């Protein structure tokens, strides 16, 4: 398995595969900001909408490939405000349902953190759905601290209100 940081050109070439990954994860119950079933056009539109952020460098998209197929992805959004340039938000960590529990998410996060350190980021934060997905154990295992949650923060993929879970990690200079 390979982890890659997508260039703007490679990102444009990967829209269809990324859309399929997103649909598989959302339709499999993943809380990624979409409702299930996720229409193909909405999935492709989402990825296309990110192109300007990738080109400007405020967003980086990492993918995991296995046998040339995209099986996972994660994003990091850099804060452009002068008071927040030391922090970044982790977005949309996803692994195809058929490839979970193989260490792909941990490898994506490790590479994302390495990239963050290279850009002098000292704080990463994220939010995910609270619940039985295993996210809490995963994030705590890789060194993130649970900061709390907000009731009814978002709708889960089947449309029910769900509490989120907020995590952060202080990065060392390593």
CSV table of C-alpha atoms in Angstrom, one decimal:
chain,number,residue,atom,x,y,z
A,1,UNK,CA,0.0,0.0,0.0
A,2,UNK,CA,1.2,3.5,-0.9
A,3,UNK,CA,0.3,6.8,0.7
A,4,UNK,CA,0.5,9.8,-1.7
A,5,UNK,CA,0.0,13.5,-1.4
A,6,UNK,CA,-1.9,14.5,-4.5
A,7,UNK,CA,-0.7,17.4,-6.7
A,8,UNK,CA,-3.4,19.6,-8.2
A,9,UNK,CA,-3.1,17.7,-11.5
A,10,UNK,CA,-3.2,14.2,-9.9
A,11,UNK,CA,-6.2,15.4,-7.8
A,12,UNK,CA,-8.1,16.3,-10.9
A,13,UNK,CA,-7.4,12.9,-12.4
A,14,UNK,CA,-8.6,11.2,-9.2
A,15,UNK,CA,-12.1,12.8,-8.9
A,16,UNK,CA,-14.0,9.8,-10.1
A,17,UNK,CA,-12.2,7.3,-7.8
A,18,UNK,CA,-12.4,9.7,-4.8
A,19,UNK,CA,-16.2,10.1,-5.5
A,20,UNK,CA,-16.6,6.4,-5.5
A,21,UNK,CA,-14.7,6.1,-2.2
A,22,UNK,CA,-16.8,8.8,-0.6
A,23,UNK,CA,-20.0,7.2,-1.7
A,24,UNK,CA,-18.9,3.8,-0.4
A,25,UNK,CA,-18.0,5.3,3.0
A,26,UNK,CA,-21.2,7.4,3.3
A,27,UNK,CA,-23.5,4.6,2.1
A,28,UNK,CA,-21.6,2.3,4.6
A,29,UNK,CA,-22.6,4.6,7.5
A,30,UNK,CA,-19.6,7.0,7.6
A,31,UNK,CA,-20.3,10.4,9.0
A,32,UNK,CA,-18.6,12.6,6.4
A,33,UNK,CA,-21.1,15.4,6.1
A,34,UNK,CA,-23.4,13.7,3.6
A,35,UNK,CA,-26.6,11.8,3.8
A,36,UNK,CA,-27.1,8.3,2.4
A,37,UNK,CA,-27.6,7.3,-0.3
A,38,UNK,CA,-25.1,9.8,-1.7
A,39,UNK,CA,-25.9,10.6,-5.4
A,40,UNK,CA,-22.9,10.2,-7.7
A,41,UNK,CA,-23.2,13.8,-8.9
A,42,UNK,CA,-23.0,15.1,-5.4
A,43,UNK,CA,-19.9,13.1,-4.6
A,44,UNK,CA,-18.1,14.3,-7.8
A,45,UNK,CA,-19.2,17.9,-7.2
A,46,UNK,CA,-17.8,17.8,-3.7
A,47,UNK,CA,-14.4,16.7,-4.9
A,48,UNK,CA,-14.4,19.2,-7.8
A,49,UNK,CA,-15.2,22.0,-5.4
A,50,UNK,CA,-11.9,21.4,-3.6
A,51,UNK,CA,-9.7,22.2,-6.6
A,52,UNK,CA,-9.2,25.9,-5.8
A,53,UNK,CA,-8.2,25.2,-2.2
A,54,UNK,CA,-5.7,22.5,-3.4
A,55,UNK,CA,-4.2,24.9,-6.0
A,56,UNK,CA,-3.8,27.7,-3.4
A,57,UNK,CA,-2.2,25.3,-0.9
A,58,UNK,CA,-4.7,25.8,1.9
A,59,UNK,CA,-5.8,22.1,1.5
A,60,UNK,CA,-3.8,19.0,1.0
A,61,UNK,CA,-5.4,15.6,0.0
A,62,UNK,CA,-3.6,12.3,0.8
A,63,UNK,CA,-4.7,9.0,-0.7
A,64,UNK,CA,-3.9,5.4,0.1
A,65,UNK,CA,-3.5,3.2,-3.0
A,66,UNK,CA,-3.6,-0.6,-3.0
A,67,UNK,CA,-2.8,-2.2,-6.4
A,68,UNK,CA,-3.4,1.2,-8.1
A,69,UNK,CA,-6.9,1.6,-6.6
A,70,UNK,CA,-7.7,4.4,-4.1
A,71,UNK,CA,-8.8,2.7,-0.9
A,72,UNK,CA,-8.5,5.6,1.5
A,73,UNK,CA,-8.1,9.4,1.8
A,74,UNK,CA,-7.6,12.2,4.3
A,75,UNK,CA,-7.4,15.9,4.1
A,76,UNK,CA,-5.6,18.7,6.0
A,77,UNK,CA,-6.9,22.3,5.9
A,78,UNK,CA,-4.4,24.9,6.8
A,79,UNK,CA,-5.6,28.0,8.7
A,80,UNK,CA,-4.7,31.2,6.9
A,81,UNK,CA,-5.5,33.7,9.7
A,82,UNK,CA,-2.3,35.1,11.2
A,83,UNK,CA,-3.3,34.0,14.7
A,84,UNK,CA,-3.9,30.5,13.5
A,85,UNK,CA,-1.2,29.5,11.2
A,86,UNK,CA,0.2,27.1,13.7
A,87,UNK,CA,-2.9,24.9,13.5
A,88,UNK,CA,-4.7,22.8,10.9
A,89,UNK,CA,-7.9,20.8,10.7
A,90,UNK,CA,-8.0,17.1,9.7
A,91,UNK,CA,-10.9,16.5,7.4
A,92,UNK,CA,-12.6,13.5,5.9
A,93,UNK,CA,-10.4,10.6,7.0
A,94,UNK,CA,-12.0,7.7,5.1
A,95,UNK,CA,-11.1,4.1,4.3
A,96,UNK,CA,-13.2,2.0,1.9
A,97,UNK,CA,-15.4,-0.4,3.9
A,98,UNK,CA,-13.7,-3.5,2.4
A,99,UNK,CA,-10.2,-2.3,3.4
A,100,UNK,CA,-10.8,-1.3,7.0
A,101,UNK,CA,-8.8,-2.6,10.0
A,102,UNK,CA,-5.7,-3.0,7.9
A,103,UNK,CA,-3.8,0.1,9.3
A,104,UNK,CA,-4.7,2.3,6.3
A,105,UNK,CA,-6.2,5.1,8.4
A,106,UNK,CA,-3.2,5.1,10.8
A,107,UNK,CA,-0.8,5.3,7.8
A,108,UNK,CA,-2.8,8.2,6.3
A,109,UNK,CA,-2.7,10.0,9.6
A,110,UNK,CA,1.0,9.4,10.1
A,111,UNK,CA,1.8,10.9,6.7
A,112,UNK,CA,-0.6,13.8,7.2
A,113,UNK,CA,1.1,14.6,10.5
A,114,UNK,CA,4.5,14.4,8.9
A,115,UNK,CA,3.4,16.9,6.3
A,116,UNK,CA,1.9,19.1,9.0
A,117,UNK,CA,5.2,19.2,10.9
A,118,UNK,CA,7.1,20.1,7.7
A,119,UNK,CA,4.8,23.1,7.5
A,120,UNK,CA,5.5,24.1,11.1
A,121,UNK,CA,2.0,23.0,12.3
A,122,UNK,CA,1.9,22.4,16.0
A,123,UNK,CA,-1.7,21.6,16.6
A,124,UNK,CA,-4.1,19.4,14.7
A,125,UNK,CA,-7.8,19.2,15.4
A,126,UNK,CA,-10.8,17.3,14.0
A,127,UNK,CA,-14.3,16.4,14.7
A,128,UNK,CA,-16.1,13.1,14.0
A,129,UNK,CA,-19.4,11.5,14.9
A,130,UNK,CA,-19.7,10.1,18.4
A,131,UNK,CA,-20.8,6.5,18.4
A,132,UNK,CA,-19.9,2.9,17.8
A,133,UNK,CA,-17.7,3.4,14.7
A,134,UNK,CA,-14.5,2.9,16.7
A,135,UNK,CA,-13.3,6.4,15.9
A,136,UNK,CA,-12.7,7.3,19.6
A,137,UNK,CA,-10.5,4.3,20.2
A,138,UNK,CA,-8.6,4.9,16.9
A,139,UNK,CA,-7.9,8.6,17.5
A,140,UNK,CA,-6.9,8.0,21.2
A,141,UNK,CA,-4.6,5.2,20.1
A,142,UNK,CA,-2.7,7.5,17.7
A,143,UNK,CA,-2.3,10.2,20.3
A,144,UNK,CA,-5.3,12.5,20.0
A,145,UNK,CA,-7.1,13.9,23.0
A,146,UNK,CA,-10.8,13.9,23.3
A,147,UNK,CA,-11.9,17.5,23.9
A,148,UNK,CA,-15.7,17.0,24.2
A,149,UNK,CA,-18.7,17.0,21.9
A,150,UNK,CA,-21.8,18.9,20.9
A,151,UNK,CA,-25.2,17.2,21.0
A,152,UNK,CA,-27.2,17.2,17.7
A,153,UNK,CA,-24.2,18.7,15.9
A,154,UNK,CA,-24.9,17.0,12.6
A,155,UNK,CA,-27.1,14.5,10.9
A,156,UNK,CA,-25.7,11.0,10.6
A,157,UNK,CA,-25.9,9.4,7.1
A,158,UNK,CA,-29.4,8.1,7.7
A,159,UNK,CA,-30.6,11.6,8.8
A,160,UNK,CA,-30.7,11.3,12.6
A,161,UNK,CA,-29.2,14.0,14.8
A,162,UNK,CA,-25.8,12.9,16.1
A,163,UNK,CA,-23.3,14.2,18.7
A,164,UNK,CA,-19.9,15.0,17.4
A,165,UNK,CA,-16.6,14.2,19.1
A,166,UNK,CA,-13.8,16.8,19.0
A,167,UNK,CA,-10.2,15.7,19.2
A,168,UNK,CA,-6.8,17.5,19.1
A,169,UNK,CA,-3.1,16.6,19.0
A,170,UNK,CA,-0.1,18.7,19.8
A,171,UNK,CA,2.6,17.9,17.4
A,172,UNK,CA,6.2,17.6,18.5
A,173,UNK,CA,9.0,18.9,16.2
A,174,UNK,CA,10.4,15.3,15.6
